[in-house]
XYZ file of N, CA and C in Angstrom:
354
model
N 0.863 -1.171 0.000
C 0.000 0.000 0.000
C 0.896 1.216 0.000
N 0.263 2.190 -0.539
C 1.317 3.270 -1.053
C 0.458 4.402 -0.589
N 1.248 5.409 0.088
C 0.490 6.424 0.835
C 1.843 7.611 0.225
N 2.146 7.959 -0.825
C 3.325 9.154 -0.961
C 3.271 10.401 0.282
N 4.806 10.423 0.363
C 4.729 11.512 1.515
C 4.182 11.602 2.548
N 3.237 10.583 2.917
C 2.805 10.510 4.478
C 3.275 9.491 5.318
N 3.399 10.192 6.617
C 4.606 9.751 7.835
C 3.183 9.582 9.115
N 2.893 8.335 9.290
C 1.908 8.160 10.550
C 2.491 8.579 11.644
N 1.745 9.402 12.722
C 1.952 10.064 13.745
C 2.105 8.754 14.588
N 1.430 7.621 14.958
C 1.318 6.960 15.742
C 2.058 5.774 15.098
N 2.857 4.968 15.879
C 3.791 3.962 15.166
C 3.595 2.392 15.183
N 2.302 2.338 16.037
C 1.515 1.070 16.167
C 1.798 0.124 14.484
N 1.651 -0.884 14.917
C 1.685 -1.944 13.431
C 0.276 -1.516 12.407
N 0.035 -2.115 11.755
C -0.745 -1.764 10.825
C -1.093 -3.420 10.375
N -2.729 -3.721 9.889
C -2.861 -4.625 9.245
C -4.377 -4.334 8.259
N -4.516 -5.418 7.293
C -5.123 -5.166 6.394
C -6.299 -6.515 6.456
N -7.662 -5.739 6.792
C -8.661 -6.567 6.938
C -9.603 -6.790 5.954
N -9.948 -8.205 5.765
C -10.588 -7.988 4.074
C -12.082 -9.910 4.574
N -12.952 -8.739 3.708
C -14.792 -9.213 3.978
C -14.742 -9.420 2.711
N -14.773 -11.169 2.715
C -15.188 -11.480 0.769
C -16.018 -12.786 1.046
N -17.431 -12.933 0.305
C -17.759 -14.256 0.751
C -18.609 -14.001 1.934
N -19.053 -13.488 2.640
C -19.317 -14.045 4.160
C -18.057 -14.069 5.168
N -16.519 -14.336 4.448
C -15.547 -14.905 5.188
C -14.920 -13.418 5.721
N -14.045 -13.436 7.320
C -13.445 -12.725 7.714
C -11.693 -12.605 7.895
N -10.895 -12.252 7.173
C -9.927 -12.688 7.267
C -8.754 -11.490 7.298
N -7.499 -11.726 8.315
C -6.500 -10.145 8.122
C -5.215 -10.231 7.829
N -4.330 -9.530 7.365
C -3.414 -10.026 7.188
C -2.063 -10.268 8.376
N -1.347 -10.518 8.682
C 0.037 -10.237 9.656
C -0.152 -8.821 9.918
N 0.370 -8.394 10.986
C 0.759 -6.692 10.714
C 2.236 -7.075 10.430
N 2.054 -5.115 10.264
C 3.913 -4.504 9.386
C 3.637 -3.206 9.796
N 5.334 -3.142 9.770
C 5.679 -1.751 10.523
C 5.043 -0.387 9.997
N 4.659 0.859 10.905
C 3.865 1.537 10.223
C 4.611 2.654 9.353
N 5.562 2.164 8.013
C 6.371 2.904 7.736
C 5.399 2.599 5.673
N 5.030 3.744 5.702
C 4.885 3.261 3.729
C 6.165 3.466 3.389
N 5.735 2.227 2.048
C 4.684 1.803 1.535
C 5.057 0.547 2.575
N 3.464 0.093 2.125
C 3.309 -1.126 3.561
C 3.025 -2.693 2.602
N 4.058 -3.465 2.602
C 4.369 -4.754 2.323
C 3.723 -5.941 2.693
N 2.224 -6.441 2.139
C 1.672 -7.812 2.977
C 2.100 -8.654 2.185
N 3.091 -9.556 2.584
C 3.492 -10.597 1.799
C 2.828 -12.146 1.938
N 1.254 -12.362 1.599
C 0.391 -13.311 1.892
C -0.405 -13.307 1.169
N -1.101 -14.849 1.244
C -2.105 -14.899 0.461
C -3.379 -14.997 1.179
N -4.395 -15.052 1.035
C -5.279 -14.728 1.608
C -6.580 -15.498 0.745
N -6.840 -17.156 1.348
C -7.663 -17.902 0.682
C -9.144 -17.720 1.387
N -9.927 -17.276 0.199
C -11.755 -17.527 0.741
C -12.457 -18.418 -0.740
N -12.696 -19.112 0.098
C -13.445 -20.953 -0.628
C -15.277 -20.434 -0.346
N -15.548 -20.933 -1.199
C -17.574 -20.554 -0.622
C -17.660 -21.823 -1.558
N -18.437 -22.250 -1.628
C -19.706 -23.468 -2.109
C -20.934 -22.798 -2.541
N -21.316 -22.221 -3.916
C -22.747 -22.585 -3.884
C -23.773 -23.144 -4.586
N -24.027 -24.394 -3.774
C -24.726 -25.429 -3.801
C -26.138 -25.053 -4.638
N -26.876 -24.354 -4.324
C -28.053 -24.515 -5.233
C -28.022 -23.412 -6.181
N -26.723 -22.788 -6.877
C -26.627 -22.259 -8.039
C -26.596 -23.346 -9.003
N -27.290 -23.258 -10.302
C -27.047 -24.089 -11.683
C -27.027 -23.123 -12.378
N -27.095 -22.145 -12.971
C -27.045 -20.950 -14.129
C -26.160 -19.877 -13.723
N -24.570 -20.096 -14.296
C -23.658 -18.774 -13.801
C -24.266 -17.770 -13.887
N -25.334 -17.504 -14.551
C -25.854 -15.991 -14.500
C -26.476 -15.308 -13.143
N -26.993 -17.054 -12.600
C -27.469 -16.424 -11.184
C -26.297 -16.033 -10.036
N -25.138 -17.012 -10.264
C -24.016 -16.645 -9.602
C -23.923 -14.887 -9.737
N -23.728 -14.794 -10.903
C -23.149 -13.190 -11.361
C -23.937 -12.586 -10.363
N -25.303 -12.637 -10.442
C -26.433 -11.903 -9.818
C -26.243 -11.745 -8.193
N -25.868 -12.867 -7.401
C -25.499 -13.228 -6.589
C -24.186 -12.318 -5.951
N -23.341 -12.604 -6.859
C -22.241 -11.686 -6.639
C -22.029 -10.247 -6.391
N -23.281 -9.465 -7.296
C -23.390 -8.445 -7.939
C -23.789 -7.499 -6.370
N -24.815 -8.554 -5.587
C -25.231 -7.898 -4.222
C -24.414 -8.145 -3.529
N -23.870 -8.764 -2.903
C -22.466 -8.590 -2.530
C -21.675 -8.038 -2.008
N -21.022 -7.539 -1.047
C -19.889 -6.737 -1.041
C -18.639 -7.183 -0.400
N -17.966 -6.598 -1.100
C -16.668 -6.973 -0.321
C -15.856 -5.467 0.049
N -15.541 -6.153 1.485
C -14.577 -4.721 2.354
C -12.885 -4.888 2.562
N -12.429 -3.964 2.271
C -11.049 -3.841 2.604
C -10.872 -2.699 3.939
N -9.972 -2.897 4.898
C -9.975 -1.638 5.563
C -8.603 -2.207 6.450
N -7.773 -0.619 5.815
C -6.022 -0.790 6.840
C -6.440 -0.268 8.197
N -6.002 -0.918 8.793
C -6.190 -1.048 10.256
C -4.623 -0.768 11.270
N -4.533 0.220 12.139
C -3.598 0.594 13.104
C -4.031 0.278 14.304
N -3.269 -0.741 14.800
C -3.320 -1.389 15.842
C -3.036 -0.284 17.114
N -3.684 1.072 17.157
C -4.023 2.141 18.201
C -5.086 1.939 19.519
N -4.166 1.931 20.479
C -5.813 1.052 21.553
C -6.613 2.096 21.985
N -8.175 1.396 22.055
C -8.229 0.692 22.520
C -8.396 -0.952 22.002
N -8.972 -0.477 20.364
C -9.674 -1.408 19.684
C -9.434 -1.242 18.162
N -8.212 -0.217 18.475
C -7.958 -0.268 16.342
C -8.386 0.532 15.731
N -7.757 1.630 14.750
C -8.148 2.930 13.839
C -8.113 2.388 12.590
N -9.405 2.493 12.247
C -9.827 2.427 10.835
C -8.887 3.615 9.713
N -7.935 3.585 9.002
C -7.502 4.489 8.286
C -8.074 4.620 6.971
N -8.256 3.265 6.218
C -8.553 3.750 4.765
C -9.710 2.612 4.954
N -10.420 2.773 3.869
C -11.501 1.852 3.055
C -11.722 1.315 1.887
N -12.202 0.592 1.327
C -12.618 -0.233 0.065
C -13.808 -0.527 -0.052
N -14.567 -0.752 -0.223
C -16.352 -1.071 -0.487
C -16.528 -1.320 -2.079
N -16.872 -2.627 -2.409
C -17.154 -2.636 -4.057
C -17.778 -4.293 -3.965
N -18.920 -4.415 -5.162
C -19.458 -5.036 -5.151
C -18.652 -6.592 -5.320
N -19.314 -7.915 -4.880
C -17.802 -9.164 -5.214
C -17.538 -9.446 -6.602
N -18.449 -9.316 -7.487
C -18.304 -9.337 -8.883
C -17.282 -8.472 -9.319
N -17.717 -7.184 -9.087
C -16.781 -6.556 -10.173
C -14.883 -6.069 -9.326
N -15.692 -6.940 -7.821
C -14.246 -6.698 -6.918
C -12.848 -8.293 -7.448
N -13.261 -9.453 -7.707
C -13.196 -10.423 -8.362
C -12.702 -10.561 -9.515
N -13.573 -10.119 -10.125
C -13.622 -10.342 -11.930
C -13.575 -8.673 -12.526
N -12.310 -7.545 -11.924
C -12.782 -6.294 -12.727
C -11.990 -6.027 -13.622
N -13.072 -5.341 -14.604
C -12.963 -5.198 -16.259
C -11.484 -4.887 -16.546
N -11.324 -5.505 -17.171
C -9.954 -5.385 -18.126
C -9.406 -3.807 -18.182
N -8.357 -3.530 -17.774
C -8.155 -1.808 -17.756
C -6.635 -1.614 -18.726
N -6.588 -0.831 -19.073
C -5.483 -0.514 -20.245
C -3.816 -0.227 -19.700
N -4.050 -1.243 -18.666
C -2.610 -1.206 -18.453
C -1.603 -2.484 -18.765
N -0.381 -2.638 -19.045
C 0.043 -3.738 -18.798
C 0.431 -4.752 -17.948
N 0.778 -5.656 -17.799
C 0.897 -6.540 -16.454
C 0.326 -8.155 -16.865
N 0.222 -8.893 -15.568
C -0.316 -9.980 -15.582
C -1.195 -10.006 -14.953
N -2.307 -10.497 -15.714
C -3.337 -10.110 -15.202
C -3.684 -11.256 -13.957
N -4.631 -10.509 -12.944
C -5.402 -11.437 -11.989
C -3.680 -11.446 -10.752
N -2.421 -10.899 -10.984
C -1.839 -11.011 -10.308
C -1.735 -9.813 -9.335
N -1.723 -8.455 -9.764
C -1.719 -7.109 -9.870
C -2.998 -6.234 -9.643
N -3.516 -5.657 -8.987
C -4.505 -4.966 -8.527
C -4.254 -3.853 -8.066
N -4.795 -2.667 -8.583
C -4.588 -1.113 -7.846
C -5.894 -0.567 -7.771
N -6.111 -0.818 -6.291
C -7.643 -0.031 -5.993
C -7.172 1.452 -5.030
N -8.132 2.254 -4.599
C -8.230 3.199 -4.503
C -8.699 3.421 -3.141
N -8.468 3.257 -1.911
C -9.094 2.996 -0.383
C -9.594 4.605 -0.077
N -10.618 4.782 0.599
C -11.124 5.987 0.513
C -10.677 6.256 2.118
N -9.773 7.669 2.759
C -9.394 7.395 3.827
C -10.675 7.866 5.341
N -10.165 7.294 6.333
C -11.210 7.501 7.304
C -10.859 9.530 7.512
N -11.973 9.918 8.347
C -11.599 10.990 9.115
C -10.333 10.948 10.015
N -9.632 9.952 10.522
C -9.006 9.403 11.497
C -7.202 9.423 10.700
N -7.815 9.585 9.382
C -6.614 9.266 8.799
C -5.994 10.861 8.082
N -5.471 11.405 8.715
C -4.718 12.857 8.256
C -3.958 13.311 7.424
């Protein structure tokens, strides 16, 4: 994660919490120095059983959401700094964009920051 030019006041670890699926899952923390390095993978498995027509999947997906949010381990209970909110479909499967790379490896989203985050 890439924050240019900003230096966190508070030096607590930092980790990265992510809502896909139903499933809850975070990463390790890392030092609170950008850019911030999660070197993990991060598996969510779902089953669903009484889909037969990918279209209903899509549909399925489409309501959905999936959350990202960097997290500073500040007590009492953790500062929300940035956000992500986007539907699982197009968070998953999003549209082809005009850059180069490999795809499905590489992702640059856009975290919207908290009030909390200066």
């Amino acid at each position: 994660i890439t924050c240019p030019g900003v230096l966190l006041k508070d030096k607590q670890e930092l980790y990265l919490s992510v809502f896909v699926l139903g499933q809850y899952k975070k990463t390790q923390c890392v030092p609170a120095v950008f850019p911030l390095f999660f070197q993990e993978k991060l598996v969510f498995e779902k089953a669903f059983a009484n889909i037969v027509d990918p279209g209903d999947l899509v549909k399925l997906l489409e309501f959905d959401t999936a959350v990202l949010e960097l997290i500073q381990l500040v007590p009492p209970v953790g500062k929300v700094l940035a956000t992500y909110e986007e539907n699982t479909r197009d968070f998953l499967f999003p549209d082809p964009k005009l850059t180069h790379g490999h795809r499905g490896l590489e992702r640059e989203i856009l975290m919207k920051r908290s009030p909390f985050f200066t």
